[in-house]
Amino acid sequence: MSVHNRQIQVFSPPLYLLRRLCPSVGVRVTAPLPRISVSREIISRSVLLLIAFAFVLAMPASAQESAITDDQVNAVASEMYCPVCENIPLDACATQACTEWREEIRDMLGQGYSSDEVKADFVRRFGDRVVGTPLDPTLRALSVVTPYVLAGLALIAAVWTVMRWRMGVKTSAAGVPELATPPVPEAESDSLRARLERDVAGGTGL
Amino acid sequence: MLAEIGVTTTFLAFVAALYALGASLWGARTRSEGTVLSARNAVFLAFALLLTACVVLMIALVREDYQISYVWSVSNPSMPLFFRITALWGSQAGSLLFWSFLLSAFAAGAVWLNWHNNRRLMPYVIAYTMATLAFFLFLSIFIENPFNRYWFVGTETLETALIPAGGVAPGDALLRDSANGLNPLLRHFGMAIHPPMLYLGFVGFLVPFAFAMAALASGDLSTNWIRASRRWALAAWLFLSLGLILGGRWAYDVLGWGGYWGWDPVENAAFLPWLMGTAFLHSVMIQEKRGMLKTWNMFLVIGTFSAVIFGTFATRSGLVESVHSFARSEIGFPMFAFWFGMTIVSVWLILWRRNRGELRDEHAFANIFSRESLFVLNNLVFGALFIAIFWGSFGAPIVSELFLNSNITLGTEYFQRVTPPLFAALFILMGIAPLSAWGATSLRRLGMSALVPLILAVASLIVFALMGMAEPIALIGYGIICFSGWVAIYETYRALMARVRQHGENPLQAFFALLQRNPRRYGGYLIHLGVTVIGLGALGSTLFQQETQQTMSVGQSMEIAGYTIRYDGFAPNQVAEDGRIMDIATLTVLRDGQELQTLRPRRDFFPNVEGMNSMTIAASRSTLQDDVYTILVDWEQTPSAQAATFKVYINPLVNLIWWGGFVLIAGTLAATWSGDTLPARSRKSLMVGATA
């Protein structure tokens, strides 16, 4: 398996401690280990190992089996875009770069990051282009609010236009000839009979 | 030799287009019939020359003339004949030439068919179409020439040029062995039809635009330009609709992400003219019927063609990155300049005529529930959709990059948040507007007309709820869509039954008789029904899509939505006739223990292609109810691939989108079929004139 057949990755405090003690086991840990002297390191590692071992024994079986599934990774990746690919969501892109990013998401979810934290971390490193809607408040407002503002302006323009029409009708009632065409009588225009007769007789509709 | 013929014919077509442009304007100014006639003949000549150029390039592709750099870049010896032919529009230079050819065909057709009826408009129609053609041919000749050849200059440098000084043609074997081949993404049957349909839709809108501009330039601001261009607009709209639907199908089959519409900027660039064009087709009816919205219709037809040119610029210049776009090219600035200049000149012409009082409406809006008012509302919603989609695709990314020094992409999340209310409003209006009357309708009467479709929509929702649909959003969405569909069905049914009663025809006869008698109304209802069916499919496949990705060993199964997907085996490194290497998995779809279908999702690798050289080919089990859509994601790198990872989507009702497309095509053909091109008002006035 080149990519997806991997070790079970569990996020839990004891396993996290185990990884800190033995970095070569399981997933990569990004945080640097603190510098401590050798003797103190041995003691502290032993203590941590004991604590971790106790926690592992106390863990329920279900928790030990809670791997990060591909579906969990894809749920986050589907809301992200790789900058080198062309507007394809990260969960659907087959390139090596996107595969590596998905694995990074898997690692982060395994370390207990939430979906939002994963996205925020990628945005911090690669910019707002990696998400479908920017996380930066200014860009987010610019992106999402602008169409509503424009739609609001369009609505205002529509209301204004309708009011002008109504004024036009009133003016026409007062006798301005070019606007004085009366509306088509409702009974004539809308009755089923009139329309059907036109259809049967071959008149143009719509 | 082929290259020389191609270059010569393209250049002569460019000269013919320039001549037609100049002669038509001079003929109109001097009222010289002979000069305008000469311009008309130049239009036909340009068409014939470009047809020759396209045929020559196609022959070069078929005969594998790899010294022509375009042929080298889009084909190779292992490509089948079918893809050699479709390679004509497989890359920038070839598709620009093909675009120019289609443009000249539309121009020649419009001039040929309207020559006798619209003589006053013709010089300006020729001028506008030929100015556009000359611009595209300029790009084709001076920037993206498909007939450039490879030459050795000196001892080592390989250059692409028409005829370089001291150049020596490289050996055929060298070019043949290294030929690049068509982009794998384009090696699909859908790509044979999808780009030509889109191009036909795009260039088709040139004709209504040219007639509108001719009306403004000539001062003939009657409905002549609308009558002359209505069928062209409908045909362009049909082709554009087909292009969009086929593009969706191509994406569904080839891109391997389980969907058909990704709100990609290039998809949106094709959708924007469709939105504007649809608004125009509705709005222009108000001008035909009531002599209103003259200025607005001019803006709409200009906006549609302006959106076409902007979309072309965005797709071909490298402004946006997309799987659908062409590679970056030098044509960006000239195209932007042309788009900007064309839009400015057109808008100036409208404002000039408007300020002279020549675009005044003949009637006022009398009632908010009248059909014209509802059509205007419909136009506003189309306009809001246009703005929202334009902003998400181009506006926000460009503004953020220019003014906020930030590079952003607005993805599906943005579009799925902004557009649903607007689509819902469109479906509501699509239901209500046909029930209202021109001039005036009371709310009570409108309510009475809508009563039966409303009851049918509620009954449909009850059925959906009994089938297990419980989500309020889904019920609201389906209720709105069903209402608009029931209006189209019920209105047609009422007319049909009236004919059955009156003439004793059977329902099928009565239906065709209705289409014949009033193709615009009943063709329109068919189009609405097609859009309804597409809406049902789009909503179902968006709201209820399920997906899972799992790794299985041979013999193992996964469960999703009541289906069992079993991994049966793997066949790696299968070599196809065209040289691609295929890794094929075999899956069996089961339901309740019964085997339904065997699927073979695969990954294709094209060893001779530079850049993107692998494709994920999905396999699906398609029914009207849903698609079981499977993708091979990854596999163990051993000969037997004992373990492989698959992504499986369940896409409910997705096939309704393609079936709705067929209904939409039928409806548009019926509406275009109309033998009567004169609107009732004009015909009436002609009859009065004849009587007098």
Coordinates of C-alpha atoms in Angstrom, one line a residue, chain B residues 122-608:
Chain B
M122 CA -27.6 44.5 -42.6
P123 CA -24.6 46.8 -43.1
Y124 CA -24.3 47.2 -39.4
V125 CA -24.8 43.5 -38.7
I126 CA -22.0 42.8 -41.1
A127 CA -19.8 45.5 -39.5
Y128 CA -20.2 44.2 -36.0
T129 CA -19.8 40.5 -36.9
M130 CA -16.8 41.1 -39.1
A131 CA -15.1 43.4 -36.5
T132 CA -15.4 40.5 -34.0
L133 CA -14.2 38.0 -36.5
A134 CA -11.3 40.2 -37.6
F135 CA -10.2 40.5 -33.9
F136 CA -10.2 36.7 -33.4
L137 CA -8.4 36.1 -36.6
F138 CA -5.8 38.7 -35.5
L139 CA -5.2 36.6 -32.4
S140 CA -5.1 33.5 -34.6
I141 CA -2.6 34.8 -37.0
F142 CA -0.3 36.9 -34.9
I143 CA -0.3 35.4 -31.5
E144 CA -1.7 31.8 -31.5
N145 CA -1.1 30.6 -35.0
P146 CA -2.0 26.9 -35.4
F147 CA 0.1 26.6 -38.5
N148 CA 3.4 27.5 -37.0
R149 CA 6.1 24.9 -37.7
Y150 CA 9.2 23.5 -36.0
W151 CA 12.5 24.6 -37.4
F152 CA 16.1 24.0 -36.5
V153 CA 17.8 27.4 -36.4
G154 CA 21.6 27.1 -36.3
T155 CA 22.6 23.6 -35.0
E156 CA 20.5 23.0 -31.9
T157 CA 17.7 25.5 -31.3
L158 CA 14.2 24.3 -32.2
E159 CA 11.8 27.1 -32.8
T160 CA 8.2 27.4 -33.7
A161 CA 7.6 30.0 -36.4
L162 CA 6.0 30.4 -39.8
I163 CA 9.1 30.7 -41.9
P164 CA 12.3 31.6 -39.9
A165 CA 15.4 32.9 -41.7
G166 CA 17.8 30.0 -42.3
G167 CA 15.6 27.5 -40.6
V168 CA 15.9 23.8 -41.4
A169 CA 13.0 21.4 -40.9
P170 CA 13.7 18.7 -38.3
G171 CA 13.4 15.1 -39.3
D172 CA 10.0 13.5 -39.3
A173 CA 11.1 10.6 -37.1
L174 CA 12.4 12.9 -34.4
L175 CA 9.1 14.7 -34.2
R176 CA 7.0 11.6 -34.5
D177 CA 8.8 9.9 -31.6
S178 CA 8.5 12.8 -29.3
A179 CA 4.9 14.0 -30.1
N180 CA 3.1 15.0 -27.0
G181 CA -0.5 13.8 -27.6
L182 CA -3.8 15.2 -26.5
N183 CA -4.3 16.1 -22.9
P184 CA -5.6 12.9 -21.3
L185 CA -8.6 14.8 -19.8
L186 CA -9.8 15.6 -23.3
R187 CA -9.7 11.9 -24.5
H188 CA -13.4 11.4 -23.8
F189 CA -16.4 11.2 -26.0
G190 CA -18.0 14.1 -24.2
M191 CA -15.2 16.3 -25.3
A192 CA -16.0 15.6 -28.9
I193 CA -19.4 17.4 -28.4
H194 CA -19.0 19.6 -25.3
P195 CA -16.6 22.3 -26.7
P196 CA -18.3 22.7 -30.1
M197 CA -21.6 23.1 -28.3
L198 CA -20.2 25.7 -25.9
Y199 CA -18.5 27.5 -28.8
L200 CA -21.8 27.4 -30.8
G201 CA -23.6 28.9 -27.8
F202 CA -21.0 31.6 -27.3
V203 CA -20.6 32.7 -30.9
G204 CA -24.4 32.3 -31.5
F205 CA -25.0 35.2 -29.1
L206 CA -23.0 37.4 -31.5
V207 CA -26.0 37.4 -33.9
P208 CA -28.6 39.0 -31.5
F209 CA -25.8 41.3 -30.2
A210 CA -25.0 42.4 -33.8
F211 CA -28.7 43.0 -34.6
A212 CA -29.2 45.0 -31.4
M213 CA -26.1 47.1 -32.2
A214 CA -27.3 47.5 -35.8
A215 CA -30.7 48.7 -34.5
L216 CA -28.9 51.3 -32.3
A217 CA -26.5 52.4 -35.1
S218 CA -29.2 52.5 -37.8
G219 CA -31.9 54.1 -35.7
D220 CA -34.4 51.3 -36.7
L221 CA -35.5 50.7 -33.1
S222 CA -38.7 48.8 -33.8
T223 CA -39.0 45.1 -33.0
N224 CA -37.3 44.2 -36.3
W225 CA -34.0 43.4 -34.6
I226 CA -35.8 41.2 -32.1
R227 CA -37.8 39.3 -34.8
A228 CA -34.7 38.8 -36.8
S229 CA -32.5 37.6 -34.0
R230 CA -35.0 35.6 -31.8
R231 CA -34.3 32.3 -33.4
W232 CA -30.6 32.9 -33.3
A233 CA -30.8 33.7 -29.6
L234 CA -32.9 30.6 -28.9
A235 CA -30.4 28.5 -30.9
A236 CA -27.4 30.0 -29.1
W237 CA -29.2 29.4 -25.8
L238 CA -29.9 25.8 -26.7
F239 CA -26.3 25.2 -27.7
L240 CA -25.0 26.9 -24.5
S241 CA -27.4 24.8 -22.4
L242 CA -26.2 21.7 -24.2
G243 CA -22.6 22.7 -23.7
L244 CA -23.2 23.2 -20.0
I245 CA -25.0 19.9 -19.6
L246 CA -22.4 17.9 -21.6
G247 CA -19.7 19.7 -19.7
G248 CA -21.3 18.5 -16.5
R249 CA -21.4 14.9 -17.8
W250 CA -17.8 15.1 -18.9
A251 CA -16.8 16.3 -15.4
Y252 CA -18.9 13.5 -13.9
D253 CA -17.2 10.8 -16.0
V254 CA -13.7 12.1 -16.2
L255 CA -12.7 14.2 -13.3
G256 CA -13.5 11.5 -10.8
W257 CA -14.8 13.5 -7.9
G258 CA -18.3 12.2 -7.8
G259 CA -20.0 15.4 -9.0
Y260 CA -20.9 17.3 -12.2
W261 CA -20.7 20.9 -11.2
G262 CA -17.8 22.2 -9.0
W263 CA -18.5 26.0 -9.2
D264 CA -15.1 26.2 -10.9
P265 CA -14.4 29.7 -12.4
V266 CA -14.4 28.3 -15.9
E267 CA -17.7 26.5 -15.4
N268 CA -19.1 29.7 -14.0
A269 CA -17.7 31.7 -16.9
A270 CA -19.9 29.6 -19.2
F271 CA -22.8 29.8 -16.9
L272 CA -22.8 33.6 -16.7
P273 CA -23.8 34.2 -20.3
W274 CA -26.4 31.6 -19.9
L275 CA -28.0 33.4 -17.0
M276 CA -27.9 36.7 -18.8
G277 CA -29.1 35.1 -22.0
T278 CA -32.0 33.5 -20.2
A279 CA -33.0 36.8 -18.7
F280 CA -32.9 38.3 -22.2
L281 CA -35.1 35.6 -23.7
H282 CA -37.7 36.3 -21.1
S283 CA -37.4 40.1 -21.1
V284 CA -37.5 40.5 -24.9
M285 CA -41.0 39.0 -24.8
I286 CA -42.2 42.1 -22.9
Q287 CA -40.8 44.3 -25.7
E288 CA -42.5 42.2 -28.3
K289 CA -45.8 42.1 -26.5
R290 CA -46.0 45.5 -24.8
G291 CA -43.3 47.7 -26.3
M292 CA -41.6 48.0 -23.0
L293 CA -38.1 47.6 -21.5
K294 CA -36.3 48.6 -24.7
T295 CA -33.3 50.0 -22.9
W296 CA -33.1 47.1 -20.5
N297 CA -33.2 44.5 -23.3
M298 CA -30.4 46.3 -25.1
F299 CA -28.3 46.1 -21.9
L300 CA -29.2 42.4 -21.5
V301 CA -28.1 41.5 -25.0
I302 CA -24.9 43.5 -24.7
G303 CA -24.4 42.0 -21.2
T304 CA -24.8 38.5 -22.6
F305 CA -22.2 38.9 -25.4
S306 CA -20.0 40.9 -23.1
A307 CA -20.1 37.9 -20.6
V308 CA -19.2 35.6 -23.5
I309 CA -16.1 37.6 -24.4
F310 CA -15.2 38.0 -20.7
G311 CA -15.6 34.3 -20.1
T312 CA -13.4 33.6 -23.2
F313 CA -10.8 36.0 -21.9
A314 CA -10.9 34.5 -18.4
T315 CA -10.6 31.0 -19.8
R316 CA -7.9 31.6 -22.3
S317 CA -5.7 34.2 -20.8
G318 CA -4.6 32.4 -17.6
L319 CA -6.6 34.8 -15.4
V320 CA -8.0 31.8 -13.6
E321 CA -6.6 28.4 -13.0
S322 CA -8.8 25.5 -13.7
V323 CA -8.9 22.0 -15.2
H324 CA -11.1 23.5 -17.9
S325 CA -8.9 26.4 -18.8
F326 CA -6.3 26.7 -21.5
A327 CA -2.7 27.3 -20.8
R328 CA -1.5 30.8 -20.1
S329 CA -1.3 32.8 -23.3
E330 CA -0.3 36.2 -24.7
I331 CA -3.8 36.7 -25.9
G332 CA -4.9 38.0 -22.5
F333 CA -4.3 41.7 -22.9
P334 CA -5.7 42.0 -26.5
M335 CA -8.8 40.1 -25.4
F336 CA -9.3 42.3 -22.4
A337 CA -8.9 45.4 -24.5
F338 CA -11.4 44.1 -27.0
W339 CA -13.9 43.2 -24.3
F340 CA -13.5 46.5 -22.6
G341 CA -13.7 48.5 -25.9
M342 CA -16.7 46.6 -27.2
T343 CA -18.6 47.0 -24.0
I344 CA -17.9 50.7 -23.7
V345 CA -18.9 51.4 -27.3
S346 CA -22.1 49.4 -27.0
V347 CA -23.1 51.1 -23.7
W348 CA -22.4 54.5 -25.2
L349 CA -24.6 53.7 -28.2
I350 CA -27.5 52.8 -25.9
L351 CA -27.1 55.9 -23.7
W352 CA -26.9 58.0 -26.9
R353 CA -30.2 56.7 -28.3
R354 CA -31.8 56.8 -24.9
N355 CA -30.9 60.4 -24.4
R356 CA -32.4 61.2 -27.8
G357 CA -35.7 59.7 -26.4
E358 CA -35.7 56.9 -28.9
L359 CA -35.9 54.0 -26.4
R360 CA -38.9 55.2 -24.6
D361 CA -41.4 52.5 -23.5
E362 CA -44.8 52.4 -25.2
H363 CA -46.6 51.3 -22.1
A364 CA -46.3 51.7 -18.3
F365 CA -46.4 48.9 -15.8
A366 CA -49.9 48.8 -14.5
N367 CA -49.9 46.0 -12.0
I368 CA -47.4 44.3 -9.8
F369 CA -48.9 40.9 -10.5
S370 CA -48.9 41.4 -14.3
R371 CA -46.8 39.1 -16.3
E372 CA -44.4 41.8 -17.3
S373 CA -43.8 42.8 -13.7
L374 CA -43.1 39.1 -12.8
F375 CA -40.7 38.9 -15.8
V376 CA -38.9 41.9 -14.5
L377 CA -38.7 40.3 -11.1
N378 CA -37.3 37.2 -12.8
N379 CA -34.7 39.4 -14.6
L380 CA -33.7 40.9 -11.2
V381 CA -33.2 37.4 -9.7
F382 CA -31.1 36.4 -12.8
G383 CA -29.2 39.6 -12.3
A384 CA -28.6 38.9 -8.6
L385 CA -27.4 35.4 -9.5
F386 CA -25.1 36.8 -12.1
I387 CA -23.6 39.2 -9.6
A388 CA -23.2 36.6 -6.9
I389 CA -21.5 34.1 -9.2
F390 CA -19.3 36.7 -10.9
W391 CA -18.2 38.0 -7.5
G392 CA -17.4 34.5 -6.2
S393 CA -15.6 33.5 -9.4
F394 CA -13.7 36.6 -10.4
G395 CA -14.6 39.6 -8.3
A396 CA -13.5 38.6 -4.8
P397 CA -10.3 36.8 -6.0
I398 CA -9.3 39.8 -8.1
V399 CA -10.2 42.5 -5.5
S400 CA -8.4 40.6 -2.7
E401 CA -5.3 40.2 -4.8
L402 CA -5.2 43.8 -6.0
F403 CA -6.2 45.7 -2.9
L404 CA -5.7 43.3 0.1
N405 CA -2.5 41.6 -1.1
S406 CA -4.1 38.2 -0.5
N407 CA -4.8 35.3 -2.8
I408 CA -8.2 33.7 -2.1
T409 CA -10.4 31.1 -3.8
L410 CA -14.1 31.0 -3.1
G411 CA -15.2 27.4 -3.3
T412 CA -18.4 25.4 -3.2
E413 CA -19.1 26.5 0.3
Y414 CA -19.6 30.1 -0.8
F415 CA -21.8 29.3 -3.8
Q416 CA -23.9 26.9 -1.8
R417 CA -24.5 29.5 0.7
V418 CA -25.3 32.4 -1.6
T419 CA -27.1 30.9 -4.6
P420 CA -29.9 28.6 -3.2
P421 CA -32.3 31.4 -2.1
L422 CA -31.9 32.9 -5.6
F423 CA -32.5 29.6 -7.4
A424 CA -35.6 29.1 -5.1
A425 CA -36.9 32.5 -6.1
L426 CA -36.4 31.7 -9.8
F427 CA -38.3 28.4 -9.5
I428 CA -41.2 30.3 -7.7
L429 CA -41.3 32.9 -10.5
M430 CA -41.1 30.1 -13.1
G431 CA -44.3 28.7 -11.6
I432 CA -46.2 31.9 -11.0
A433 CA -45.3 34.0 -14.1
P434 CA -47.0 31.8 -16.7
L435 CA -50.2 32.0 -14.7
S436 CA -50.4 35.8 -14.8
A437 CA -51.6 37.8 -17.7
W438 CA -50.1 40.6 -19.7
G439 CA -51.3 44.0 -18.5
A440 CA -53.1 43.2 -15.2
T441 CA -53.9 40.3 -12.9
S442 CA -55.4 40.5 -9.5
L443 CA -53.8 38.6 -6.6
R444 CA -57.0 36.7 -6.2
R445 CA -57.1 35.5 -9.8
L446 CA -53.4 34.6 -9.7
G447 CA -54.1 32.6 -6.5
M448 CA -57.0 30.8 -8.1
S449 CA -54.9 29.8 -11.1
A450 CA -52.1 28.5 -8.8
L451 CA -54.5 26.5 -6.6
V452 CA -54.4 23.2 -8.5
P453 CA -50.6 23.2 -9.0
L454 CA -50.2 24.1 -5.4
I455 CA -52.4 21.2 -4.3
L456 CA -50.4 18.9 -6.6
A457 CA -47.1 20.1 -5.1
V458 CA -48.3 19.5 -1.6
A459 CA -49.5 16.0 -2.6
S460 CA -46.0 15.4 -4.0
L461 CA -44.5 16.5 -0.8
I462 CA -46.7 14.1 1.2
V463 CA -45.5 11.3 -1.0
F464 CA -41.9 12.3 -0.5
A465 CA -42.5 12.5 3.3
L466 CA -44.1 9.0 3.3
M467 CA -41.0 7.8 1.4
G468 CA -38.9 8.9 4.3
M469 CA -37.8 12.4 3.4
A470 CA -37.8 14.4 6.6
E471 CA -35.4 17.3 6.2
P472 CA -37.2 20.6 6.2
I473 CA -34.8 22.2 3.7
A474 CA -35.3 19.3 1.3
L475 CA -39.0 19.5 1.6
I476 CA -39.1 23.2 1.0
G477 CA -36.8 22.9 -2.0
Y478 CA -38.8 20.0 -3.5
G479 CA -42.0 21.8 -2.8
I480 CA -40.9 24.9 -4.8
I481 CA -39.5 22.9 -7.7
C482 CA -42.5 20.6 -7.9
F483 CA -44.8 23.6 -7.9
S484 CA -43.1 25.1 -11.0
G485 CA -43.2 21.7 -12.7
W486 CA -46.9 21.1 -11.9
V487 CA -47.8 24.6 -13.4
A488 CA -46.1 23.6 -16.7
I489 CA -47.8 20.2 -16.7
Y490 CA -51.2 21.5 -15.6
E491 CA -51.4 24.4 -18.0
T492 CA -50.5 22.0 -20.9
Y493 CA -53.0 19.5 -19.7
R494 CA -55.8 22.0 -19.6
A495 CA -55.2 23.1 -23.1
L496 CA -54.7 19.6 -24.3
M497 CA -58.0 18.4 -22.8
A498 CA -59.8 21.4 -24.3
R499 CA -58.5 20.3 -27.8
V500 CA -59.5 16.7 -27.1
R501 CA -63.0 17.8 -26.2
Q502 CA -63.3 20.3 -29.1
H503 CA -61.7 18.3 -31.9
G504 CA -62.0 14.8 -30.7
E505 CA -58.2 14.2 -31.1
N506 CA -56.3 11.7 -29.0
P507 CA -54.0 13.3 -26.4
L508 CA -50.8 12.8 -28.4
Q509 CA -52.4 14.3 -31.5
A510 CA -53.7 17.2 -29.4
F511 CA -50.3 17.7 -27.8
F512 CA -48.5 18.0 -31.2
A513 CA -51.3 20.2 -32.5
L514 CA -50.8 22.5 -29.5
L515 CA -47.1 22.6 -30.1
Q516 CA -47.8 23.4 -33.8
R517 CA -50.4 26.1 -33.0
N518 CA -48.5 27.8 -30.2
P519 CA -44.9 26.6 -30.1
R520 CA -43.6 29.4 -28.0
R521 CA -46.1 28.8 -25.1
Y522 CA -46.0 25.0 -25.1
G523 CA -42.3 24.8 -26.1
G524 CA -41.7 27.2 -23.2
Y525 CA -43.7 24.9 -20.8
L526 CA -41.5 21.9 -22.0
I527 CA -38.4 23.9 -21.2
H528 CA -39.8 24.7 -17.8
L529 CA -40.5 21.1 -17.3
G530 CA -36.9 20.2 -18.3
V531 CA -35.6 22.7 -15.9
T532 CA -37.8 21.3 -13.2
V533 CA -36.5 17.8 -13.8
I534 CA -32.9 19.1 -13.7
G535 CA -33.7 20.9 -10.5
L536 CA -35.1 17.7 -8.9
G537 CA -31.9 15.9 -9.9
A538 CA -29.6 18.7 -8.7
L539 CA -31.3 19.0 -5.3
G540 CA -31.4 15.2 -4.8
S541 CA -27.8 14.7 -5.7
T542 CA -26.6 17.6 -3.6
L543 CA -28.6 17.1 -0.4
F544 CA -28.6 13.4 -0.2
Q545 CA -25.2 12.4 -1.7
Q546 CA -23.4 9.8 0.5
E547 CA -19.8 8.9 0.3
T548 CA -17.2 6.7 1.9
Q549 CA -13.6 5.8 1.4
Q550 CA -12.3 2.5 2.6
T551 CA -9.5 0.1 2.1
M552 CA -10.4 -3.4 1.3
S553 CA -8.5 -6.7 0.7
V554 CA -9.7 -8.9 -2.2
G555 CA -12.9 -10.6 -1.1
Q556 CA -13.8 -7.9 1.5
S557 CA -16.8 -5.7 1.2
M558 CA -18.0 -2.3 2.3
E559 CA -21.6 -1.1 3.0
I560 CA -23.2 2.2 1.9
A561 CA -26.8 3.2 1.6
G562 CA -28.0 -0.4 1.5
Y563 CA -25.5 -1.5 -1.1
T564 CA -22.7 -3.9 -0.6
I565 CA -19.5 -3.2 -2.7
R566 CA -17.2 -6.2 -2.9
Y567 CA -13.6 -6.1 -4.1
D568 CA -13.0 -9.0 -6.4
G569 CA -9.6 -8.5 -7.9
F570 CA -7.1 -6.3 -9.6
A571 CA -5.5 -6.2 -13.1
P572 CA -2.4 -4.0 -13.1
N573 CA -0.5 -2.6 -16.1
Q574 CA -3.0 -3.4 -18.8
V575 CA -1.8 -1.7 -22.0
A576 CA -4.5 -0.2 -24.3
E577 CA -4.2 0.2 -28.0
D578 CA -3.3 3.9 -27.7
G579 CA -0.4 3.1 -25.4
R580 CA -1.9 4.1 -22.1
I581 CA -1.3 1.8 -19.1
M582 CA -4.4 0.9 -17.1
D583 CA -4.7 -0.4 -13.5
I584 CA -8.1 -1.9 -13.3
A585 CA -9.9 -3.0 -10.2
T586 CA -13.0 -5.2 -10.3
L587 CA -15.9 -4.5 -7.9
T588 CA -19.3 -6.2 -7.6
V589 CA -22.3 -4.2 -6.4
L590 CA -24.8 -6.2 -4.4
R591 CA -28.1 -5.4 -2.7
D592 CA -29.8 -7.8 -0.3
G593 CA -27.2 -10.4 -1.2
Q594 CA -28.1 -10.3 -4.9
E595 CA -25.4 -9.3 -7.4
L596 CA -26.5 -6.3 -9.4
Q597 CA -23.5 -5.3 -11.6
T598 CA -19.7 -5.6 -11.9
L599 CA -17.8 -2.3 -12.0
R600 CA -14.3 -1.7 -13.2
P601 CA -12.9 1.6 -11.8
R602 CA -9.4 2.3 -13.1
R603 CA -6.4 4.6 -13.2
D604 CA -5.0 5.4 -16.6
F605 CA -1.4 6.4 -17.1
F606 CA -0.2 8.1 -20.3
P607 CA 3.6 7.5 -20.5
N608 CA 4.3 9.9 -23.4

